[in-house]
Tab-separated table of C-alpha atoms in Angstrom:
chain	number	residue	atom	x	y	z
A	542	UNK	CA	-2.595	20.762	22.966
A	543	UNK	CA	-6.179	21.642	22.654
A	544	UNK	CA	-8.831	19.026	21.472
A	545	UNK	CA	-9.037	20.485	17.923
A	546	UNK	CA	-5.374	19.418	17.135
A	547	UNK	CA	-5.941	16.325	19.351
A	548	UNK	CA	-8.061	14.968	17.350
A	549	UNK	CA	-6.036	14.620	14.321
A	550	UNK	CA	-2.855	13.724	15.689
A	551	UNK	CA	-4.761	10.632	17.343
A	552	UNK	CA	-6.156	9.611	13.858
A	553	UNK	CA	-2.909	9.761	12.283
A	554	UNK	CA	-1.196	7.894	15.343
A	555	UNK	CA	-3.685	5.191	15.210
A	556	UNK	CA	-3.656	4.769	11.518
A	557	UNK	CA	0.195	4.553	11.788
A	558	UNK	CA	-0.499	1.387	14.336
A	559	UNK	CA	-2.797	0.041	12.170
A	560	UNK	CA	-0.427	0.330	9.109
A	561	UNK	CA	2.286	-0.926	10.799
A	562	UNK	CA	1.034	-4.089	11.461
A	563	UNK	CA	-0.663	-4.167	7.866
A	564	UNK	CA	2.708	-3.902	7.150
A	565	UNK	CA	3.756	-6.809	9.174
A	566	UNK	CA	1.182	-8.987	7.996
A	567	UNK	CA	1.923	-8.399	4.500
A	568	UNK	CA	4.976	-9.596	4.116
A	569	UNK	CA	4.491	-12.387	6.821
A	570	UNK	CA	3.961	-15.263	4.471
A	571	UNK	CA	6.865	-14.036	2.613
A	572	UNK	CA	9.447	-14.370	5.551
A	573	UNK	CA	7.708	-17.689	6.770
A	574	UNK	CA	7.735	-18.822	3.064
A	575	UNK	CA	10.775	-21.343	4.080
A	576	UNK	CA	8.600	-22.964	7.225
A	577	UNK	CA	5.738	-22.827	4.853
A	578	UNK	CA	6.805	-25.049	2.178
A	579	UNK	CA	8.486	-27.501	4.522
A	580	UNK	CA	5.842	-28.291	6.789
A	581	UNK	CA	3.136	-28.217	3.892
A	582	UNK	CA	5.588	-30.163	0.958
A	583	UNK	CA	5.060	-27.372	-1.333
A	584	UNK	CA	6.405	-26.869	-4.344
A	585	UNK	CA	7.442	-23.516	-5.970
A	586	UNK	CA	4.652	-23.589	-7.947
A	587	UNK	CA	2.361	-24.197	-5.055
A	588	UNK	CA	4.022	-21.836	-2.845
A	589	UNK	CA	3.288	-19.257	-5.368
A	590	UNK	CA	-0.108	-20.089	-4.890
A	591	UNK	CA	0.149	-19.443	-1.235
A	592	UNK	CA	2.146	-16.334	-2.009
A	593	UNK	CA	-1.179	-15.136	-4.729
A	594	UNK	CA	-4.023	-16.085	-2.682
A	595	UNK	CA	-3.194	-13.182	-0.326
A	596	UNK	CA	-2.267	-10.677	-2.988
A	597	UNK	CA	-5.783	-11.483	-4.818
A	598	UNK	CA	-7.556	-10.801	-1.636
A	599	UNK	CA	-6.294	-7.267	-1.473
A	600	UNK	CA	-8.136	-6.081	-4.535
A	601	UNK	CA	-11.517	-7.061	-3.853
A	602	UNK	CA	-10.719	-5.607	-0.351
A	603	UNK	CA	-9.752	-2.236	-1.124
A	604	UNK	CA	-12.477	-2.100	-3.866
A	605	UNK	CA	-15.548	-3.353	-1.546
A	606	UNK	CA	-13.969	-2.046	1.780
A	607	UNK	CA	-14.075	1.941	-0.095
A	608	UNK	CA	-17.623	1.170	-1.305
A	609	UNK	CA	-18.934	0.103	1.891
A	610	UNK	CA	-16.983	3.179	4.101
A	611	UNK	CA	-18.941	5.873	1.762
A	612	UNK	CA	-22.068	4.423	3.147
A	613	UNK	CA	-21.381	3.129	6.541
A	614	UNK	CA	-18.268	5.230	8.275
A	615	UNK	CA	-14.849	4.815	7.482
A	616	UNK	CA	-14.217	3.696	11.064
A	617	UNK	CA	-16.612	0.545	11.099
A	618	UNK	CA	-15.328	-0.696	7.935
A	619	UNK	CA	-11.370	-0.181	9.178
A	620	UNK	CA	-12.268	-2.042	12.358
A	621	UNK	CA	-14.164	-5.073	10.862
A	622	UNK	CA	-11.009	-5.441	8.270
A	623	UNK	CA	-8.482	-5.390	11.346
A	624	UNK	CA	-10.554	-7.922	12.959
A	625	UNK	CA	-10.938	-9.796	9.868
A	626	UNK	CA	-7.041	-10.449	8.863
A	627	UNK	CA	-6.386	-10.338	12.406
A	628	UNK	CA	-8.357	-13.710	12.427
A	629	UNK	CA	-7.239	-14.984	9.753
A	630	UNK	CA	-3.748	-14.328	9.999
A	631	UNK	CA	-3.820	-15.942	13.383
A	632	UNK	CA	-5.611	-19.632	11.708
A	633	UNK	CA	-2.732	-19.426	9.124
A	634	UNK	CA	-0.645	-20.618	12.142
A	635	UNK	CA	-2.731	-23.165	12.799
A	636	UNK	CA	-4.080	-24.958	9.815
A	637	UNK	CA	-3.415	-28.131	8.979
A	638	UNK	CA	-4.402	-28.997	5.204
A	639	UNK	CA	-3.708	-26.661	1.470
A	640	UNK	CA	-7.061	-25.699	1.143
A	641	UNK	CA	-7.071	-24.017	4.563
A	642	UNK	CA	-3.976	-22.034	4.097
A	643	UNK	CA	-5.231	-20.749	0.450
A	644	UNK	CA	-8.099	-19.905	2.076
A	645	UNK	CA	-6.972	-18.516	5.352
A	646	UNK	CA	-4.338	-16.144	3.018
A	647	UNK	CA	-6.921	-15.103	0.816
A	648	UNK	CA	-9.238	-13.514	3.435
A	649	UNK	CA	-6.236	-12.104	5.119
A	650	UNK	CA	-5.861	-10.161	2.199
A	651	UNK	CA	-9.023	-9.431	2.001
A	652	UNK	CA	-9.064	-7.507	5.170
A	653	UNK	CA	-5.555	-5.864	4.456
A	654	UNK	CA	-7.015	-4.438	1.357
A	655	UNK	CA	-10.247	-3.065	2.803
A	656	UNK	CA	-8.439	-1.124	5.478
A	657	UNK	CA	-5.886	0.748	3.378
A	658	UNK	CA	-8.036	2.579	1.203
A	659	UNK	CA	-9.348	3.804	5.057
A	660	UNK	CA	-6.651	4.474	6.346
A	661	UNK	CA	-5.574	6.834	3.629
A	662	UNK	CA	-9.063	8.781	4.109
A	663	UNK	CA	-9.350	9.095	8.000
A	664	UNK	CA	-5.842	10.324	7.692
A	665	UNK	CA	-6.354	12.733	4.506
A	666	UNK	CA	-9.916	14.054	6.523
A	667	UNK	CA	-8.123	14.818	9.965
A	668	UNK	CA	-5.775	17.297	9.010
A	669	UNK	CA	-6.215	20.762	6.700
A	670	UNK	CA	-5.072	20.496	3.210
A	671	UNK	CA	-1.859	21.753	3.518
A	672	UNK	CA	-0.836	19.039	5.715
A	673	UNK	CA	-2.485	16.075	3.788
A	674	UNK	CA	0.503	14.946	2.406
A	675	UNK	CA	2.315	14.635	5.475
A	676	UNK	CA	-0.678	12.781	7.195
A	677	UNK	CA	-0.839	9.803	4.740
A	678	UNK	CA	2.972	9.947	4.773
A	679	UNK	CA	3.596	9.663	8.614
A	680	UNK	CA	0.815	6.901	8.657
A	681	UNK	CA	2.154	4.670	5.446
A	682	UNK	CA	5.487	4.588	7.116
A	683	UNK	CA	4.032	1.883	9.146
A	684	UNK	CA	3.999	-0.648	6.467
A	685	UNK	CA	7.620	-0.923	5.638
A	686	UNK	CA	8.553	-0.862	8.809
A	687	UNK	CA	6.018	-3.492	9.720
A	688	UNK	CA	7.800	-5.324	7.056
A	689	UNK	CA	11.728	-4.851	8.333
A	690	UNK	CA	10.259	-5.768	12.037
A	691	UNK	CA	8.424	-8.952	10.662
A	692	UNK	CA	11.711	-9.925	8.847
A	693	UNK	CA	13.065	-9.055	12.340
A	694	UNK	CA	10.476	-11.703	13.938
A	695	UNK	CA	11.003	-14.561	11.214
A	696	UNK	CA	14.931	-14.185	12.096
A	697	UNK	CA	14.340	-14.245	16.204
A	698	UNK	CA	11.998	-17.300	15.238
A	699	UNK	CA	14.062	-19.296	12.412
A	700	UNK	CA	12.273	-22.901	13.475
A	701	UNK	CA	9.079	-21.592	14.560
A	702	UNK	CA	7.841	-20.054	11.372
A	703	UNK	CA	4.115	-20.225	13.095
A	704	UNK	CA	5.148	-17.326	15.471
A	705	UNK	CA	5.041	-14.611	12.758
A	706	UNK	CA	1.353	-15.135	11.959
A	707	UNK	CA	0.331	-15.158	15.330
A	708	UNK	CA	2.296	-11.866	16.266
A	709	UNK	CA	1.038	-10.755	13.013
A	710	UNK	CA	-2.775	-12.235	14.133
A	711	UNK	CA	-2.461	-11.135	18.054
A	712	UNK	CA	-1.466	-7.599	17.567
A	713	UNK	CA	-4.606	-6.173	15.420
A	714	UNK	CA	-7.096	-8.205	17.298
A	715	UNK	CA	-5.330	-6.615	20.523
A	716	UNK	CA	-5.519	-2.870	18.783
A	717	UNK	CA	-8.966	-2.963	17.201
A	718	UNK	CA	-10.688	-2.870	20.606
A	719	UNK	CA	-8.393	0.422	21.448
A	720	UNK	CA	-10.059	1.817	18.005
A	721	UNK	CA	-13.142	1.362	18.733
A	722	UNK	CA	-12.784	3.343	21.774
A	723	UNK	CA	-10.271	5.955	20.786
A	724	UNK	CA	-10.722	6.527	16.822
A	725	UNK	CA	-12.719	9.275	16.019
A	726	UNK	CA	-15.093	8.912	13.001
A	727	UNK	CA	-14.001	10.761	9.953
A	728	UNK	CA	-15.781	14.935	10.733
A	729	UNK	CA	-15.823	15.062	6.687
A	730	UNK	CA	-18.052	11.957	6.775
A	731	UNK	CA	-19.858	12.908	9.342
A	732	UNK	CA	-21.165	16.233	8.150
A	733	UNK	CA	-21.875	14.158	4.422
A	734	UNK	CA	-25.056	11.799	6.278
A	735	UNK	CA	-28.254	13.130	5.108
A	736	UNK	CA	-26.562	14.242	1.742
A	737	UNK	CA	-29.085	13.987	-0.978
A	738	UNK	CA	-27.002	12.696	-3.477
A	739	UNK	CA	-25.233	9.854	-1.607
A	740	UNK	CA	-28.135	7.276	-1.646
A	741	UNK	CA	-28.200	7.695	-5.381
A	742	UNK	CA	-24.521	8.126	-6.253
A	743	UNK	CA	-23.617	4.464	-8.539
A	744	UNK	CA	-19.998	3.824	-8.382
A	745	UNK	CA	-19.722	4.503	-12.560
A	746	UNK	CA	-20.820	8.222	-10.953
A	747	UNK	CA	-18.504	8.086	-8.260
A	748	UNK	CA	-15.525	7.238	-10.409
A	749	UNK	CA	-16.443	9.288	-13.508
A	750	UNK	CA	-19.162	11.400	-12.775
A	751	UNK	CA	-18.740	15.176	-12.792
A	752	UNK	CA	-15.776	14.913	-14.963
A	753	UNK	CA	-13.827	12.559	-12.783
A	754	UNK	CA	-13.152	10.328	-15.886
A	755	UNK	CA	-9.801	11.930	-16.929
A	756	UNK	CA	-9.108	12.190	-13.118
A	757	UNK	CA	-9.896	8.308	-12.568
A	758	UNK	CA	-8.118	6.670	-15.414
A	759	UNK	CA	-4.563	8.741	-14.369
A	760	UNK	CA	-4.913	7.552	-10.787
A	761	UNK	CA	-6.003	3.865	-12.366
A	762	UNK	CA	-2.760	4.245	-14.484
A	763	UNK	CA	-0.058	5.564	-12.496
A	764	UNK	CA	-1.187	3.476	-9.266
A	765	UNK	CA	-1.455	0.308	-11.641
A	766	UNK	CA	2.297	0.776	-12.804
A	767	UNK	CA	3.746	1.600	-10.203
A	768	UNK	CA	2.604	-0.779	-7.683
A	769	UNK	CA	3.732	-2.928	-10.311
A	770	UNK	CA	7.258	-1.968	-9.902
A	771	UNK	CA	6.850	-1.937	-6.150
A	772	UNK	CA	5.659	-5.800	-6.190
A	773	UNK	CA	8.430	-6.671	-8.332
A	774	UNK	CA	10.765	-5.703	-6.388
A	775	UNK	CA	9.428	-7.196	-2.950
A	776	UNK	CA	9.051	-10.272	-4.463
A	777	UNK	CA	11.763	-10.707	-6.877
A	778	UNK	CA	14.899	-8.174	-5.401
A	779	UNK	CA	16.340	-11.291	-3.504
A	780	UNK	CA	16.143	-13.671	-6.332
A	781	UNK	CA	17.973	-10.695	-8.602
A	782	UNK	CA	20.723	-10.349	-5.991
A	783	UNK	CA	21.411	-13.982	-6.056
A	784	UNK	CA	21.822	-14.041	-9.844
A	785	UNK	CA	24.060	-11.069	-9.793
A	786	UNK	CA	25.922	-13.334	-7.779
A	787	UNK	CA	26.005	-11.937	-4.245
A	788	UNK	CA	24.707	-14.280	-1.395
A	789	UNK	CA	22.073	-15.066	0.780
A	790	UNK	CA	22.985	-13.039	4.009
A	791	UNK	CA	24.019	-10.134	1.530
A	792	UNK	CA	20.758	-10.398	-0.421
A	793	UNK	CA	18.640	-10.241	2.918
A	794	UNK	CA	20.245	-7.023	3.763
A	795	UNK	CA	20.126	-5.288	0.871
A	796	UNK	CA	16.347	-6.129	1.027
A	797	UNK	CA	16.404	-5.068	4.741
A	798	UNK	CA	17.992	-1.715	3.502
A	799	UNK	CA	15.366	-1.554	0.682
A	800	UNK	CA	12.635	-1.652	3.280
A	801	UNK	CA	14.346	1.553	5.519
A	802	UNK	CA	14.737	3.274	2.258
A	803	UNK	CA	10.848	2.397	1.801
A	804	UNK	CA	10.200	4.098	5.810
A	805	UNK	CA	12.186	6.776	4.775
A	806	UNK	CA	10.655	7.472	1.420
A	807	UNK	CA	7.311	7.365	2.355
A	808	UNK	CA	7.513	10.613	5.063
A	809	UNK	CA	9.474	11.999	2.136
A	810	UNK	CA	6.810	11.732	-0.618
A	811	UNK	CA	4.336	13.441	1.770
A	812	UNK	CA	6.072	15.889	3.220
A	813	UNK	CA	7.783	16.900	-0.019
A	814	UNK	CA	4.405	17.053	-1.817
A	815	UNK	CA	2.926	19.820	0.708
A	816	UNK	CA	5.608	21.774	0.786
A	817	UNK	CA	6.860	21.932	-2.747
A	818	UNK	CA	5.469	22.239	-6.425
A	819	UNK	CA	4.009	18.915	-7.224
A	820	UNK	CA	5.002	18.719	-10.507
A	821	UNK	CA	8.711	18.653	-9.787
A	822	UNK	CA	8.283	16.242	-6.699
A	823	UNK	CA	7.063	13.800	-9.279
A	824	UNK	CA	9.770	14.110	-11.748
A	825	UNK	CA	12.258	14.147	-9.008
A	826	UNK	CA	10.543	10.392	-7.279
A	827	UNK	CA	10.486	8.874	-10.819
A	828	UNK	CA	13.690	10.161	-12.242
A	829	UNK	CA	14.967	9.050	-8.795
A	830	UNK	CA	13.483	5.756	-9.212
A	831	UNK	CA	14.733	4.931	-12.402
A	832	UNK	CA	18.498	5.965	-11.435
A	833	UNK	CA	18.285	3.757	-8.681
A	834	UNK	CA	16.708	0.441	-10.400
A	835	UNK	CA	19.336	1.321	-13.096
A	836	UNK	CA	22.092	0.995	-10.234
A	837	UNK	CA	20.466	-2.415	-9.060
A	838	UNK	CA	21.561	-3.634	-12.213
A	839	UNK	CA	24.704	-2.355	-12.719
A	840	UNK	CA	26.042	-2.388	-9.050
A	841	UNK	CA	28.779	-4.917	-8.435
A	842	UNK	CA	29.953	-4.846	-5.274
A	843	UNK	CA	28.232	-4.880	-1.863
A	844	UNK	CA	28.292	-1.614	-0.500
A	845	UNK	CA	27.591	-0.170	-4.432
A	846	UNK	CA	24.295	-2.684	-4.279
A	847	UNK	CA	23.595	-1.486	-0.725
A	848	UNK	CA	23.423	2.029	-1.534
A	849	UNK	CA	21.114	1.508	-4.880
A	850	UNK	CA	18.884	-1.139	-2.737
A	851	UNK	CA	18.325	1.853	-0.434
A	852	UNK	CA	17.819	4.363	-2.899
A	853	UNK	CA	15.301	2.009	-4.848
A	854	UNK	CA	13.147	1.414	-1.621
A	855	UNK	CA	13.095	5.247	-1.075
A	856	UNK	CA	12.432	6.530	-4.569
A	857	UNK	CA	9.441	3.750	-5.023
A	858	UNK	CA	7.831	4.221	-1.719
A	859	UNK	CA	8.125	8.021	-2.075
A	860	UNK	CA	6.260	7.879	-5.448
A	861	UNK	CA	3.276	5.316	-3.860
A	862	UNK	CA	3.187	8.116	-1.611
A	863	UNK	CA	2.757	10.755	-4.059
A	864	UNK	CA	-0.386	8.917	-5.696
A	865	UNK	CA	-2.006	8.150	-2.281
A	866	UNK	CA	-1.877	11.551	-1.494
A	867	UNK	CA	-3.208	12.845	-4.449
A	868	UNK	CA	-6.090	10.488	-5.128
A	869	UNK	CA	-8.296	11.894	-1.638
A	870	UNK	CA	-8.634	15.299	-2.954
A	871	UNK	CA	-9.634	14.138	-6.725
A	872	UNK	CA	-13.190	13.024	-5.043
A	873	UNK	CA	-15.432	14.737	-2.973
A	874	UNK	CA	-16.316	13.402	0.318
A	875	UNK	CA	-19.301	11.463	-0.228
A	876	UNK	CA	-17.562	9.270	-2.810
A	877	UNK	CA	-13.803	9.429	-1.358
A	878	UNK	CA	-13.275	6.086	0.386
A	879	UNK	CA	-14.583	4.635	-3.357
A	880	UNK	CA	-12.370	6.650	-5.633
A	881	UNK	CA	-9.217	6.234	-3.555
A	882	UNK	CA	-10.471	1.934	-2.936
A	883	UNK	CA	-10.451	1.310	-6.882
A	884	UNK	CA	-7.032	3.814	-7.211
A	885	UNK	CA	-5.715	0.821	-4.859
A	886	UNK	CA	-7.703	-1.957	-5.832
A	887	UNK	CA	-5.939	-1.220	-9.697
A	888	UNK	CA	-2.775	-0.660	-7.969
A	889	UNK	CA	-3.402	-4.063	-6.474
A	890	UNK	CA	-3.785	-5.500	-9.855
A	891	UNK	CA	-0.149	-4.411	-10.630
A	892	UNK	CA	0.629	-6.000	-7.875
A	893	UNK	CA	-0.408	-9.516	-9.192
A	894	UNK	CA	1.243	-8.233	-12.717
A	895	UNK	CA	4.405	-7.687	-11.442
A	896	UNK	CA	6.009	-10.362	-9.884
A	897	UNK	CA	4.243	-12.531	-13.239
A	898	UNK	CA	6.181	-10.414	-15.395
A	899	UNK	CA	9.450	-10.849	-13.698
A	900	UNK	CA	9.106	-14.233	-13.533
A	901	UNK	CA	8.418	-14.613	-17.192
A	902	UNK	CA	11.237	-12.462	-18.585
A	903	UNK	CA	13.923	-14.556	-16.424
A	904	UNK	CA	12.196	-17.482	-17.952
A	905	UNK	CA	12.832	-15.947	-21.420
A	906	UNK	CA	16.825	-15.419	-20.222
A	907	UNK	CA	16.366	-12.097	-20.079
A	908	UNK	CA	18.132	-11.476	-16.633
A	909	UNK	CA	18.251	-8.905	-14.224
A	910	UNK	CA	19.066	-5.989	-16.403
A	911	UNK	CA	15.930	-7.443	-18.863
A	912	UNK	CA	13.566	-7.271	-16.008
A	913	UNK	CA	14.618	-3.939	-14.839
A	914	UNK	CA	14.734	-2.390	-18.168
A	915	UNK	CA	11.336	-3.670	-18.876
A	916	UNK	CA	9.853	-1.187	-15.841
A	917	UNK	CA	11.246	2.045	-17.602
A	918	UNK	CA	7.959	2.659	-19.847
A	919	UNK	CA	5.605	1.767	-17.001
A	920	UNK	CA	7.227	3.828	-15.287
A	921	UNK	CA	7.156	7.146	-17.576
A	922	UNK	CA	3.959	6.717	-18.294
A	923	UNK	CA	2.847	6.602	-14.517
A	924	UNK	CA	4.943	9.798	-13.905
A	925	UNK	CA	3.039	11.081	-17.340
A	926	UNK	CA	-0.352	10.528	-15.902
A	927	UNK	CA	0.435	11.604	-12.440
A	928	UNK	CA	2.129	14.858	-13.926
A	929	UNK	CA	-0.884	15.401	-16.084
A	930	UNK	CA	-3.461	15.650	-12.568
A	931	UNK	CA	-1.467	18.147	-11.099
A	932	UNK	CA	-1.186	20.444	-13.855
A	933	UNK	CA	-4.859	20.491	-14.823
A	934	UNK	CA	-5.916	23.188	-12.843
A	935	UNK	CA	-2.936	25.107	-11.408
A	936	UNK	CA	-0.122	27.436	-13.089
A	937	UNK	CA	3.233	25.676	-12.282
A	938	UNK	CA	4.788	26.960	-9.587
A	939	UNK	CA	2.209	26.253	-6.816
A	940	UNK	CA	3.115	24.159	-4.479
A	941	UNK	CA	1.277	20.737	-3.384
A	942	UNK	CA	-1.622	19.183	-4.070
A	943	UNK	CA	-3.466	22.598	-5.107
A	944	UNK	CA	-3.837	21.093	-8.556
A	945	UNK	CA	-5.559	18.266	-7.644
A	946	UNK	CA	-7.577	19.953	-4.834
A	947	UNK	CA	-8.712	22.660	-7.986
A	948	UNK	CA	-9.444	20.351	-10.078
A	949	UNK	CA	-11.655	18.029	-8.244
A	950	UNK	CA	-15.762	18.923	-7.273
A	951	UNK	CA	-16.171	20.065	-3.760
A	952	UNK	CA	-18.016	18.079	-1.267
């Protein structure tokens, strides 16, 4: 293997590393959530509190952290935000009062949400276009399985709930040295210093500048729904089990199986997306998606619920995958790490929508089939809007992200 295709494959291997623990991390507090309210008296309501200060974090994160890349490197910015909710997700351990673990969650989110939008760009600059999909895909797989192995941890360590966040702190303060010294800086953002344009570029140019507008708002809306969806369903697909009857232990591994669907979905999206026309691969994940939440709530028996919990995972982490691979190419380089941090930053807003929305349907007594039925026009229109960006530019027929690569200015 020569250095040329060394390069990449060590990006993408990194990024995977990084990812998985991101992965780890967030859905730490979830797992520990039992520890958490016992050693802390919390409440439900206060526990949710824990449970939002993290997800908050993530939007200013992946908003400032894309920002900041465009003018400093991609690789700085991804190392500082390892370091930073490697830090903090080590003090959670170790706090002794409310205010410390609000705090200590929130800027542990806000380090998970300035590395993503990073990760997604070092990974979509290292390889040719024909293989961007399958980049991002191979590296996102890290963060559901960083969230079956810290379920994995939380089991192993049932009265230690402490040990999660410091596996979850240890490991990225361990693997940010190794970046520093192995992760090559994006060549795309290298070859963009000096550009005369960059110093002046606002972000209201950057996100809808040289007709990016249309481009912007059906990232902004599919990511927005979708993630929506996605949140729901890690934070409420237990609590839906359980009313349908079924029990704890068969609850946890339906969610364990939603989170291997999830692995397996996200190589899926990618690699599906390069290889095949874009415009089908989206009707497929969606239609897909909406079969399987359809079986969540109609499944009655284990194995039934098993197979649909699966088949949800897949089908929503395949279609995250599909937008993250398409919003890189909408922008050109000088501006990418923006565009694609305030596709996720929305996305992250859907995240905080979700599990609200669940919560306040069941309050109404709408049940499981009320909350499930209530994602269907979310999710048409995100499949609308993500439809619409790959056929701006390209006949149908052509396979991946052409469309989106035509349609968007060059760097």
């Amino acid at each position: 293997m020569d250095a040329s295709s060394r390069r990449p494959a060590l990006t993408v291997a990194l990024c995977f590393i990084v990812a998985l623990i991101e992965g780890f991390d967030l859905q730490a507090a979830g797992t520990a959530a039992a520890g958490l309210r016992q050693s802390f008296a919390l409440d439900p309501k206060m526990l949710g509190w824990v449970f939002s200060a993290g997800i908050v974090g993530l939007l200013p994160g992946a908003f400032f952290g894309g920002w900041i890349a465009d003018r400093i490197g991609r690789k700085k910015i991804l190392v500082a935000a390892v370091l930073l909710f490697g830090l903090f997700s080590l003090s959670t351990a170790y706090v002794d009062s409310l205010q410390g673990l609000l705090l200590a969650r929130f800027m542990t989110g806000l380090g998970l949400g300035a590395a993503l939008p990073n990760l997604i760009a070092l990974c979509a600059e290292a390889v040719g276009e024909q293989r961007r999909g399958t980049a991002i895909s191979i590296m996102y797989a890290g963060v559901p399985l960083g969230g079956a192995l810290a379920a994995l941890v939380a089991m192993l360590f049932s009265e230690r709930w402490q040990a999660t966040f410091v596996i979850g702190g240890l490991a990225p303060l361990l693997v940010a040295p190794l970046m520093l010294l192995l992760l090559p800086e994006s060549n795309a953002f290298r070859q963009q210093q000096g550009h005369p344009g960059l110093a002046r570029t606002s972000t209201g140019q950057a996100l809808f500048g040289e007709s990016r507008a249309r481009v912007t708002l059906a990232l902004w809306l599919s990511y927005f729904f979708t993630l929506t969806v996605m949140y729901m369903l890690l934070n409420w697909l237990p609590s839906l089990l359980l009313e349908q009857g079924f029990s704890k232990p068969q609850a946890g591994l339906v969610q364990m199986l939603f989170n291997l669907g999830g692995a397996l979905g996200s190589v899926l999206g990618g690699l599906l997306l390069d290889r095949c026309n874009g415009i089908k691969v989206v009707v497929g994940v969606y239609a897909g998606l909406l079969a399987a939440l359809a079986g969540v709530g109609l499944s009655v028996g284990l194995l039934p619920m098993a197979c649909a919990g699966f088949a949800v995972g897949l089908f929503v982490m395949a279609a995250q995958l599909v937008l993250y691979a398409l919003a890189p190419p909408a922008y050109p380089t000088r501006v990418r790490a923006t565009g694609v941090g305030a596709a996720v930053a929305i996305g992250r807003l859907g995240s905080v929508a979700g599990p609200l929305a669940a919560g306040q349907i069941l309050a109404a007594g709408a049940g499981t089939a009320g909350v499930l039925l209530a994602t269907s026009p979310g999710l048409m229109l995100a499949a609308l809007a993500a439809i619409s960006l790959l056929a701006r530019a390209t006949p149908p027929g052509t396979p991946g992200l052409d469309a989106t690569q035509a349609a968007a200015p060059k760097s």
